[in-house]
Amino acid sequence: MSTSTAKPWTCRTWQWCSSPPAQLARHWDKVRQAGEPKTSPAVDAYEKLLCAGREARIHILAGAQSYSAALGREQFSTLLLGRVTPPRTWNQAAPQVAPVPKASTHPGRFHTVQHSTAHPTQVLLMSETEAAAWAAATQTEEH
């Protein structure tokens, strides 16, 4: 496929992953008005994004304190795990990784998990202002 006709990739960020869809569904049951759909719109949108992801050329970035099958763990190709307390959290987030890597308290030290392998990774540490400036910068600007 030529690049001129290729659909561009988009990125979606899901920031509320520490509340799994089951919690969102319980909340929706409490606040849902008569005539509104039975399924929470937040849960419905999340499930549609996860199912459409790569096919629709969408990158999904999800932040969570706890990953599980309920969050669609199987739909993510890469996990970044930082300051994870083994083995419980590792068994939830990346049960395919064995042995569990040793946790690090080094600032910015993560593990990148793909398939059944975990790689130590150093990530950038930035303030919100620095991150916003970096994200808004063009390729020709120097940082």
PDB file of N, CA, C and O in Angstrom, residues 21 46-47 49-54 60 62 67-79 91-96 113-115:
ATOM      1  N   PRO A  21     -13.762  -2.301  34.105  1.00  0.00           N
ATOM      2  CA  PRO A  21     -15.114  -2.200  33.552  1.00  0.00           C
ATOM      3  C   PRO A  21     -16.207  -2.690  34.497  1.00  0.00           C
ATOM      4  O   PRO A  21     -17.305  -2.153  34.480  1.00  0.00           O
ATOM      5  N   TYR A  46     -14.849   1.473  25.478  1.00  0.00           N
ATOM      6  CA  TYR A  46     -13.577   0.798  25.766  1.00  0.00           C
ATOM      7  C   TYR A  46     -13.498  -0.535  25.024  1.00  0.00           C
ATOM      8  O   TYR A  46     -12.496  -0.839  24.379  1.00  0.00           O
ATOM      9  N   GLU A  47     -14.564  -1.320  25.093  1.00  0.00           N
ATOM     10  CA  GLU A  47     -14.571  -2.619  24.416  1.00  0.00           C
ATOM     11  C   GLU A  47     -14.458  -2.455  22.906  1.00  0.00           C
ATOM     12  O   GLU A  47     -13.750  -3.214  22.244  1.00  0.00           O
ATOM     13  N   LEU A  49     -13.001   0.054  21.278  1.00  0.00           N
ATOM     14  CA  LEU A  49     -11.627   0.460  20.975  1.00  0.00           C
ATOM     15  C   LEU A  49     -10.677  -0.730  21.017  1.00  0.00           C
ATOM     16  O   LEU A  49      -9.829  -0.899  20.146  1.00  0.00           O
ATOM     17  N   LEU A  50     -10.808  -1.555  22.052  1.00  0.00           N
ATOM     18  CA  LEU A  50      -9.922  -2.711  22.166  1.00  0.00           C
ATOM     19  C   LEU A  50     -10.108  -3.677  21.005  1.00  0.00           C
ATOM     20  O   LEU A  50      -9.140  -4.233  20.492  1.00  0.00           O
ATOM     21  N   CYS A  51     -11.337  -3.871  20.587  1.00  0.00           N
ATOM     22  CA  CYS A  51     -11.597  -4.803  19.486  1.00  0.00           C
ATOM     23  C   CYS A  51     -11.174  -4.224  18.141  1.00  0.00           C
ATOM     24  O   CYS A  51     -10.788  -4.957  17.242  1.00  0.00           O
ATOM     25  N   ALA A  52     -11.243  -2.911  17.986  1.00  0.00           N
ATOM     26  CA  ALA A  52     -10.919  -2.282  16.710  1.00  0.00           C
ATOM     27  C   ALA A  52      -9.439  -1.957  16.575  1.00  0.00           C
ATOM     28  O   ALA A  52      -8.916  -1.911  15.470  1.00  0.00           O
ATOM     29  N   GLY A  53      -8.764  -1.708  17.686  1.00  0.00           N
ATOM     30  CA  GLY A  53      -7.368  -1.308  17.757  1.00  0.00           C
ATOM     31  C   GLY A  53      -6.527  -1.382  16.509  1.00  0.00           C
ATOM     32  O   GLY A  53      -6.508  -0.460  15.712  1.00  0.00           O
ATOM     33  N   ARG A  54      -5.800  -2.478  16.324  1.00  0.00           N
ATOM     34  CA  ARG A  54      -4.857  -2.565  15.214  1.00  0.00           C
ATOM     35  C   ARG A  54      -5.543  -2.530  13.858  1.00  0.00           C
ATOM     36  O   ARG A  54      -5.035  -1.963  12.911  1.00  0.00           O
ATOM     37  N   ILE A  60      -3.579   2.319  21.430  1.00  0.00           N
ATOM     38  CA  ILE A  60      -4.284   2.554  22.684  1.00  0.00           C
ATOM     39  C   ILE A  60      -3.265   2.558  23.807  1.00  0.00           C
ATOM     40  O   ILE A  60      -2.528   1.600  23.986  1.00  0.00           O
ATOM     41  N   ALA A  62      -3.009   2.764  27.788  1.00  0.00           N
ATOM     42  CA  ALA A  62      -3.843   2.615  28.968  1.00  0.00           C
ATOM     43  C   ALA A  62      -2.976   2.605  30.212  1.00  0.00           C
ATOM     44  O   ALA A  62      -1.962   1.918  30.256  1.00  0.00           O
ATOM     45  N   TYR A  67      -3.591  -4.653  36.056  1.00  0.00           N
ATOM     46  CA  TYR A  67      -4.065  -5.144  34.767  1.00  0.00           C
ATOM     47  C   TYR A  67      -4.689  -6.508  34.960  1.00  0.00           C
ATOM     48  O   TYR A  67      -4.227  -7.316  35.740  1.00  0.00           O
ATOM     49  N   SER A  68      -5.735  -6.765  34.227  1.00  0.00           N
ATOM     50  CA  SER A  68      -6.387  -8.067  34.316  1.00  0.00           C
ATOM     51  C   SER A  68      -7.042  -8.357  32.975  1.00  0.00           C
ATOM     52  O   SER A  68      -7.095  -7.518  32.087  1.00  0.00           O
ATOM     53  N   ALA A  69      -7.577  -9.548  32.863  1.00  0.00           N
ATOM     54  CA  ALA A  69      -8.294  -9.911  31.645  1.00  0.00           C
ATOM     55  C   ALA A  69      -9.492  -8.990  31.433  1.00  0.00           C
ATOM     56  O   ALA A  69      -9.870  -8.695  30.305  1.00  0.00           O
ATOM     57  N   ALA A  70     -10.073  -8.489  32.530  1.00  0.00           N
ATOM     58  CA  ALA A  70     -11.224  -7.578  32.422  1.00  0.00           C
ATOM     59  C   ALA A  70     -10.860  -6.287  31.711  1.00  0.00           C
ATOM     60  O   ALA A  70     -11.708  -5.647  31.105  1.00  0.00           O
ATOM     61  N   LEU A  71      -9.595  -5.885  31.758  1.00  0.00           N
ATOM     62  CA  LEU A  71      -9.161  -4.673  31.068  1.00  0.00           C
ATOM     63  C   LEU A  71      -8.764  -4.956  29.631  1.00  0.00           C
ATOM     64  O   LEU A  71      -8.339  -4.071  28.918  1.00  0.00           O
ATOM     65  N   GLY A  72      -8.867  -6.189  29.203  1.00  0.00           N
ATOM     66  CA  GLY A  72      -8.492  -6.521  27.842  1.00  0.00           C
ATOM     67  C   GLY A  72      -7.008  -6.730  27.675  1.00  0.00           C
ATOM     68  O   GLY A  72      -6.444  -6.404  26.644  1.00  0.00           O
ATOM     69  N   ARG A  73      -6.365  -7.274  28.701  1.00  0.00           N
ATOM     70  CA  ARG A  73      -4.913  -7.467  28.688  1.00  0.00           C
ATOM     71  C   ARG A  73      -4.433  -8.118  27.391  1.00  0.00           C
ATOM     72  O   ARG A  73      -3.391  -7.763  26.854  1.00  0.00           O
ATOM     73  N   GLU A  74      -5.189  -9.056  26.866  1.00  0.00           N
ATOM     74  CA  GLU A  74      -4.768  -9.782  25.677  1.00  0.00           C
ATOM     75  C   GLU A  74      -4.704  -8.899  24.433  1.00  0.00           C
ATOM     76  O   GLU A  74      -4.082  -9.261  23.452  1.00  0.00           O
ATOM     77  N   GLN A  75      -5.331  -7.742  24.464  1.00  0.00           N
ATOM     78  CA  GLN A  75      -5.360  -6.857  23.305  1.00  0.00           C
ATOM     79  C   GLN A  75      -4.141  -5.942  23.220  1.00  0.00           C
ATOM     80  O   GLN A  75      -3.943  -5.279  22.222  1.00  0.00           O
ATOM     81  N   PHE A  76      -3.330  -5.885  24.267  1.00  0.00           N
ATOM     82  CA  PHE A  76      -2.174  -5.001  24.281  1.00  0.00           C
ATOM     83  C   PHE A  76      -0.927  -5.763  23.847  1.00  0.00           C
ATOM     84  O   PHE A  76      -0.616  -6.812  24.400  1.00  0.00           O
ATOM     85  N   SER A  77      -0.201  -5.219  22.889  1.00  0.00           N
ATOM     86  CA  SER A  77       1.007  -5.897  22.410  1.00  0.00           C
ATOM     87  C   SER A  77       2.193  -5.634  23.316  1.00  0.00           C
ATOM     88  O   SER A  77       3.122  -6.428  23.376  1.00  0.00           O
ATOM     89  N   THR A  78       2.191  -4.516  24.012  1.00  0.00           N
ATOM     90  CA  THR A  78       3.321  -4.136  24.847  1.00  0.00           C
ATOM     91  C   THR A  78       2.823  -3.608  26.187  1.00  0.00           C
ATOM     92  O   THR A  78       1.893  -2.799  26.227  1.00  0.00           O
ATOM     93  N   LEU A  79       3.447  -4.064  27.249  1.00  0.00           N
ATOM     94  CA  LEU A  79       3.158  -3.543  28.581  1.00  0.00           C
ATOM     95  C   LEU A  79       4.408  -2.855  29.108  1.00  0.00           C
ATOM     96  O   LEU A  79       5.517  -3.355  28.921  1.00  0.00           O
ATOM     97  N   ASN A  91       1.954 -11.498  38.018  1.00  0.00           N
ATOM     98  CA  ASN A  91       1.076 -12.600  37.629  1.00  0.00           C
ATOM     99  C   ASN A  91      -0.234 -12.094  37.040  1.00  0.00           C
ATOM    100  O   ASN A  91      -0.828 -12.750  36.198  1.00  0.00           O
ATOM    101  N   GLN A  92      -0.684 -10.929  37.464  1.00  0.00           N
ATOM    102  CA  GLN A  92      -1.888 -10.326  36.886  1.00  0.00           C
ATOM    103  C   GLN A  92      -1.597  -9.726  35.516  1.00  0.00           C
ATOM    104  O   GLN A  92      -2.342  -9.928  34.569  1.00  0.00           O
ATOM    105  N   ALA A  93      -0.531  -8.938  35.444  1.00  0.00           N
ATOM    106  CA  ALA A  93      -0.251  -8.166  34.236  1.00  0.00           C
ATOM    107  C   ALA A  93       0.417  -8.977  33.139  1.00  0.00           C
ATOM    108  O   ALA A  93       0.106  -8.809  31.962  1.00  0.00           O
ATOM    109  N   ALA A  94       1.358  -9.809  33.505  1.00  0.00           N
ATOM    110  CA  ALA A  94       2.139 -10.552  32.506  1.00  0.00           C
ATOM    111  C   ALA A  94       2.400 -11.974  32.996  1.00  0.00           C
ATOM    112  O   ALA A  94       3.536 -12.340  33.299  1.00  0.00           O
ATOM    113  N   PRO A  95       1.348 -12.788  33.088  1.00  0.00           N
ATOM    114  CA  PRO A  95       1.526 -14.139  33.627  1.00  0.00           C
ATOM    115  C   PRO A  95       2.435 -15.017  32.768  1.00  0.00           C
ATOM    116  O   PRO A  95       2.954 -16.015  33.242  1.00  0.00           O
ATOM    117  N   GLN A  96       2.668 -14.628  31.528  1.00  0.00           N
ATOM    118  CA  GLN A  96       3.499 -15.410  30.626  1.00  0.00           C
ATOM    119  C   GLN A  96       4.988 -15.217  30.871  1.00  0.00           C
ATOM    120  O   GLN A  96       5.807 -15.945  30.333  1.00  0.00           O
ATOM    121  N   VAL A 113       7.369  -5.386  28.438  1.00  0.00           N
ATOM    122  CA  VAL A 113       6.987  -6.779  28.249  1.00  0.00           C
ATOM    123  C   VAL A 113       6.349  -6.942  26.877  1.00  0.00           C
ATOM    124  O   VAL A 113       5.384  -6.250  26.547  1.00  0.00           O
ATOM    125  N   GLN A 114       6.928  -7.832  26.085  1.00  0.00           N
ATOM    126  CA  GLN A 114       6.354  -8.218  24.800  1.00  0.00           C
ATOM    127  C   GLN A 114       6.422  -9.730  24.721  1.00  0.00           C
ATOM    128  O   GLN A 114       7.481 -10.321  24.970  1.00  0.00           O
ATOM    129  N   HIS A 115       5.290 -10.324  24.380  1.00  0.00           N
ATOM    130  CA  HIS A 115       5.169 -11.786  24.332  1.00  0.00           C
ATOM    131  C   HIS A 115       5.541 -12.359  25.692  1.00  0.00           C
ATOM    132  O   HIS A 115       4.946 -11.994  26.681  1.00  0.00           O
TER     133      HIS A 115
END
